[in-house]
Amino acid sequence: MEQEFWLERWEKGETGWHRDDVHPELIANIDKLALQPRSRILVPLCGASHDMAWFAKQGHEVIGVELSRRALEDFLMRNRVRHIVTEDYGLRCYMGGRFQLLCGDFFTVPGEVFDSIDAVYDRASLIALPPEMRQRYARLMADRLKPGTPTLLLTLRYDQSEMKGPPFSVTDSEVRELYAADFDISEVSTKDVLKGNDGLRQRGLTSLHETVYLITRKERA
Ligand SMILES: C[S@@+](CC[C@H](N)C(=O)[O-])C[C@H]1O[C@@H](n2cnc3c(N)ncnc32)[C@H](O)[C@@H]1O
């Protein structure tokens, strides 16, 4: 996916994936991450997700990474976060409250950003990427995350011939191909979510399932 594609989505306000509520699967499953107080949560490809504000309300620190400046500024404005703009790791960085939001390409974020990460929240990040980028993304996570780091991963599965991504369909077998060598994988739940996704139904989907996984970086051999 070209960066221009995403920047244009934000400029045109075509952000059908954005939710005005906190994702119910995050609320239902945050306990799976077994977070200590003030944990540092990485939210890759974070958009303007209110899930970040919810993590902060639970007392955690959020490190978000997002290409679009508009997305990050929308988030800060809507959540009334007083902030300063700095440059960290060579990237524009918005710092305020419990947030450190980096504006740039996730694939170029330096390794040191990952050193202090306690957990990862991936909603609509892996599934935003086309197949070959999903491999790079999973490889990067395996290379950078410390052993023991848990990720709450939400995927969507549908018949890819019914609709072009994004979001892309990511099957259970692909999740295992991408992560099994380096992560312990446990499936938390799979639900039929077609009803709540009118936008995707209008794009042609006749079936849509959301799966929540807990994946934990294994010890390095
Ligand atoms: C489908 S949206 C999901 C946003 C968010 N996770 C949510 O749940 O609302 C994907 C987001 O990833 C951003 N994005 C795409 N490629 C990226 C990259 N290489 N680095 C950082 N952000 C990226 C897009 O701008 C977009 O905001």
Short mmCIF file of C-alpha atoms and ligand atoms in Angstrom, two decimals:
data_model
loop_
_atom_site.label_atom_id
_atom_site.label_comp_id
_atom_site.label_asym_id
_atom_site.label_seq_id
_atom_site.Cartn_x
_atom_site.Cartn_y
_atom_site.Cartn_z
CA MET A 1 0.00 0.00 0.00
CA GLU A 2 1.47 3.31 -0.99
CA GLN A 3 1.76 5.96 1.68
CA GLU A 4 -0.12 8.33 -0.63
CA PHE A 5 -3.15 6.05 -0.48
CA TRP A 6 -3.43 6.50 3.28
CA LEU A 7 -2.60 10.19 3.35
CA GLU A 8 -5.34 10.75 0.76
CA ARG A 9 -7.85 8.74 2.85
CA TRP A 10 -7.20 11.10 5.75
CA GLU A 11 -7.26 14.25 3.60
CA LYS A 12 -10.60 13.22 2.06
CA GLY A 13 -12.07 12.02 5.36
CA GLU A 14 -12.56 8.52 3.92
CA THR A 15 -11.79 6.76 7.19
CA GLY A 16 -14.49 4.11 7.37
CA TRP A 17 -12.37 2.00 9.74
CA HIS A 18 -12.35 4.69 12.42
CA ARG A 19 -14.65 4.00 15.38
CA ASP A 20 -16.12 6.62 17.65
CA ASP A 21 -16.23 4.15 20.52
CA VAL A 22 -13.61 2.02 22.21
CA HIS A 23 -13.32 -1.34 20.51
CA PRO A 24 -15.38 -3.82 22.57
CA GLU A 25 -12.78 -6.57 22.07
CA LEU A 26 -10.16 -4.36 23.68
CA ILE A 27 -12.33 -3.80 26.74
CA ALA A 28 -13.23 -7.50 26.87
CA ASN A 29 -9.67 -8.75 26.49
CA ILE A 30 -7.27 -6.24 28.00
CA ASP A 31 -6.78 -8.65 30.91
CA LYS A 32 -5.09 -11.08 28.49
CA LEU A 33 -2.17 -8.64 28.26
CA ALA A 34 -1.58 -8.95 32.04
CA LEU A 35 -0.39 -5.35 32.17
CA GLN A 36 1.45 -3.86 35.12
CA PRO A 37 0.47 -0.30 36.11
CA ARG A 38 1.89 2.33 33.75
CA SER A 39 2.79 -0.18 31.05
CA ARG A 40 4.04 1.14 27.72
CA ILE A 41 1.71 0.10 24.92
CA LEU A 42 2.78 0.25 21.29
CA VAL A 43 -0.07 0.98 18.88
CA PRO A 44 1.33 0.53 15.35
CA LEU A 45 -0.55 2.22 12.47
CA CYS A 46 -2.64 3.89 15.15
CA GLY A 47 -4.75 6.29 13.09
CA ALA A 48 -6.84 8.43 15.45
CA SER A 49 -8.08 5.44 17.43
CA HIS A 50 -9.89 6.22 20.68
CA ASP A 51 -8.54 2.92 21.95
CA MET A 52 -5.35 4.84 22.70
CA ALA A 53 -7.25 7.22 24.97
CA TRP A 54 -8.80 4.25 26.73
CA PHE A 55 -5.39 2.70 27.42
CA ALA A 56 -4.32 6.04 28.88
CA LYS A 57 -7.43 6.15 31.06
CA GLN A 58 -6.42 2.77 32.47
CA GLY A 59 -3.16 4.43 33.53
CA HIS A 60 -0.90 3.22 30.72
CA GLU A 61 1.51 5.07 28.45
CA VAL A 62 0.82 4.94 24.71
CA ILE A 63 3.34 5.01 21.90
CA GLY A 64 1.45 5.39 18.64
CA VAL A 65 2.98 5.33 15.15
CA GLU A 66 1.06 6.76 12.23
CA LEU A 67 1.85 8.11 8.77
CA SER A 68 -0.75 10.84 8.78
CA ARG A 69 -0.19 14.04 10.69
CA ARG A 70 -3.87 14.83 10.30
CA ALA A 71 -4.84 11.58 12.06
CA LEU A 72 -2.62 12.33 15.04
CA GLU A 73 -3.74 15.94 15.27
CA ASP A 74 -7.42 14.83 15.08
CA PHE A 75 -6.79 12.41 17.93
CA LEU A 76 -5.13 15.05 20.10
CA MET A 77 -7.85 17.59 19.40
CA ARG A 78 -10.78 15.22 19.97
CA ASN A 79 -9.30 13.96 23.20
CA ARG A 80 -8.24 17.46 24.28
CA VAL A 81 -4.65 16.42 24.90
CA ARG A 82 -2.35 19.34 25.63
CA HIS A 83 0.88 18.53 23.89
CA ILE A 84 4.14 19.75 22.49
CA VAL A 85 5.65 18.85 19.13
CA THR A 86 9.23 17.64 19.15
CA GLU A 87 11.48 15.57 16.96
CA ASP A 88 12.30 12.14 18.31
CA TYR A 89 14.17 9.41 16.48
CA GLY A 90 14.19 11.73 13.43
CA LEU A 91 10.37 11.77 13.38
CA ARG A 92 7.81 14.44 14.21
CA CYS A 93 6.59 13.52 17.67
CA TYR A 94 3.56 14.71 19.61
CA MET A 95 4.07 14.46 23.37
CA GLY A 96 1.34 15.13 25.89
CA GLY A 97 -0.45 13.43 28.76
CA ARG A 98 0.38 9.76 28.54
CA PHE A 99 0.96 9.88 24.78
CA GLN A 100 4.02 9.78 22.58
CA LEU A 101 2.74 9.81 19.01
CA LEU A 102 5.29 9.38 16.24
CA CYS A 103 4.43 10.57 12.76
CA GLY A 104 6.10 8.46 10.10
CA ASP A 105 6.48 5.12 8.39
CA PHE A 106 6.25 2.30 10.93
CA PHE A 107 8.79 0.31 8.90
CA THR A 108 11.47 2.94 9.49
CA VAL A 109 10.95 3.44 13.23
CA PRO A 110 14.29 2.79 14.93
CA GLY A 111 14.77 -0.30 17.06
CA GLU A 112 15.25 1.70 20.27
CA VAL A 113 11.54 2.65 20.23
CA PHE A 114 10.77 -1.01 20.91
CA ASP A 115 13.18 -1.35 23.83
CA SER A 116 10.70 -0.04 26.41
CA ILE A 117 7.54 -1.60 24.99
CA ASP A 118 5.55 -3.82 27.37
CA ALA A 119 2.67 -4.78 25.04
CA VAL A 120 1.31 -4.20 21.55
CA TYR A 121 -2.23 -3.50 20.44
CA ASP A 122 -2.90 -4.29 16.78
CA ARG A 123 -6.39 -3.43 15.58
CA ALA A 124 -6.66 -2.86 11.83
CA SER A 125 -2.87 -2.66 11.46
CA LEU A 126 -1.79 -6.06 10.11
CA ILE A 127 -5.01 -6.25 8.09
CA ALA A 128 -4.39 -2.80 6.61
CA LEU A 129 -1.35 -4.17 4.78
CA PRO A 130 -1.16 -6.18 1.54
CA PRO A 131 0.34 -9.69 1.72
CA GLU A 132 4.03 -8.93 1.18
CA MET A 133 3.94 -6.04 3.64
CA ARG A 134 2.28 -8.28 6.22
CA GLN A 135 5.37 -10.49 6.04
CA ARG A 136 7.69 -7.52 6.59
CA TYR A 137 5.49 -6.31 9.45
CA ALA A 138 5.49 -9.66 11.25
CA ARG A 139 9.25 -10.02 10.70
CA LEU A 140 9.86 -6.56 12.13
CA MET A 141 7.76 -7.36 15.21
CA ALA A 142 9.65 -10.63 15.71
CA ASP A 143 13.02 -8.88 15.39
CA ARG A 144 12.21 -5.93 17.63
CA LEU A 145 9.96 -7.08 20.45
CA LYS A 146 11.48 -8.39 23.66
CA PRO A 147 10.75 -12.02 24.57
CA GLY A 148 7.59 -12.24 26.65
CA THR A 149 5.98 -9.17 25.05
CA PRO A 150 2.28 -9.84 24.42
CA THR A 151 0.28 -8.51 21.46
CA LEU A 152 -3.49 -8.35 21.28
CA LEU A 153 -4.09 -8.89 17.56
CA LEU A 154 -7.48 -8.42 15.89
CA THR A 155 -7.94 -9.76 12.37
CA LEU A 156 -10.80 -9.93 9.88
CA ARG A 157 -11.56 -12.90 7.66
CA TYR A 158 -13.81 -12.83 4.61
CA ASP A 159 -13.86 -14.06 1.03
CA GLN A 160 -11.17 -11.91 -0.59
CA SER A 161 -12.84 -12.34 -4.02
CA GLU A 162 -15.86 -10.37 -2.73
CA MET A 163 -13.91 -7.20 -1.98
CA LYS A 164 -10.49 -5.67 -2.52
CA GLY A 165 -8.65 -4.67 0.65
CA PRO A 166 -7.89 -2.84 2.75
CA PRO A 167 -8.97 -4.17 5.10
CA PHE A 168 -7.48 -7.41 3.85
CA SER A 169 -8.70 -10.84 4.84
CA VAL A 170 -6.13 -12.60 7.03
CA THR A 171 -6.89 -16.25 7.68
CA ASP A 172 -5.96 -18.25 10.74
CA SER A 173 -3.41 -20.22 8.73
CA GLU A 174 -1.76 -17.00 7.56
CA VAL A 175 -1.54 -15.72 11.14
CA ARG A 176 0.22 -18.94 12.04
CA GLU A 177 2.55 -18.76 9.01
CA LEU A 178 3.46 -15.19 9.89
CA TYR A 179 3.99 -15.59 13.59
CA ALA A 180 4.31 -19.21 14.75
CA ALA A 181 8.10 -19.43 14.44
CA ASP A 182 8.65 -16.52 16.83
CA PHE A 183 5.45 -16.16 18.85
CA ASP A 184 3.20 -18.34 20.98
CA ILE A 185 -0.26 -17.91 19.50
CA SER A 186 -3.55 -18.38 21.25
CA GLU A 187 -6.91 -17.69 19.68
CA VAL A 188 -9.13 -15.81 22.12
CA SER A 189 -12.36 -15.59 20.14
CA THR A 190 -13.90 -15.53 16.68
CA LYS A 191 -17.16 -13.69 16.06
CA ASP A 192 -19.45 -13.01 13.14
CA VAL A 193 -19.25 -9.22 12.77
CA LEU A 194 -21.03 -8.69 9.45
CA LYS A 195 -24.03 -7.07 11.10
CA GLY A 196 -22.04 -4.29 12.71
CA ASN A 197 -20.11 -3.48 9.51
CA ASP A 198 -22.54 -1.87 7.07
CA GLY A 199 -19.70 -0.20 5.17
CA LEU A 200 -18.05 -3.52 4.34
CA ARG A 201 -21.42 -5.14 3.58
CA GLN A 202 -22.05 -2.38 1.06
CA ARG A 203 -18.66 -3.14 -0.49
CA GLY A 204 -19.94 -6.67 -1.22
CA LEU A 205 -19.18 -8.84 1.78
CA THR A 206 -21.64 -11.61 2.58
CA SER A 207 -19.66 -12.99 5.50
CA LEU A 208 -17.19 -11.41 7.92
CA HIS A 209 -15.48 -12.80 11.00
CA GLU A 210 -13.26 -11.07 13.49
CA THR A 211 -10.69 -13.08 15.41
CA VAL A 212 -8.83 -11.93 18.50
CA TYR A 213 -5.44 -13.48 19.19
CA LEU A 214 -2.98 -13.19 22.00
CA ILE A 215 0.48 -13.64 20.54
CA THR A 216 3.54 -13.56 22.76
CA ARG A 217 7.15 -13.19 21.61
CA LYS A 218 9.01 -16.42 22.39
CA GLU A 219 12.44 -16.55 23.98
CA ARG A 220 15.14 -16.21 21.34
CA ALA A 221 16.97 -19.46 20.61
C1 LIG B 1 -7.04 0.81 8.78
S1 LIG B 1 -6.33 2.17 9.59
C2 LIG B 1 -6.38 1.64 11.28
C3 LIG B 1 -6.11 2.72 12.26
C4 LIG B 1 -6.24 2.30 13.74
N1 LIG B 1 -5.43 1.16 14.07
C5 LIG B 1 -7.68 2.07 14.12
O1 LIG B 1 -7.99 1.01 14.66
O2 LIG B 1 -8.50 2.98 13.93
C6 LIG B 1 -4.62 1.98 9.16
C7 LIG B 1 -3.80 3.20 9.53
O3 LIG B 1 -2.43 2.92 9.29
C8 LIG B 1 -1.79 4.07 8.77
N2 LIG B 1 -0.62 3.54 8.04
C9 LIG B 1 -0.63 2.82 6.89
N3 LIG B 1 0.63 2.46 6.56
C10 LIG B 1 1.44 2.95 7.54
C11 LIG B 1 2.85 2.89 7.78
N4 LIG B 1 3.67 2.27 6.93
N5 LIG B 1 3.33 3.50 8.88
C12 LIG B 1 2.52 4.14 9.76
N6 LIG B 1 1.17 4.23 9.57
C13 LIG B 1 0.64 3.64 8.49
C14 LIG B 1 -2.86 4.74 7.92
O4 LIG B 1 -2.62 6.10 7.72
C15 LIG B 1 -4.12 4.45 8.73
O5 LIG B 1 -4.37 5.51 9.64
#
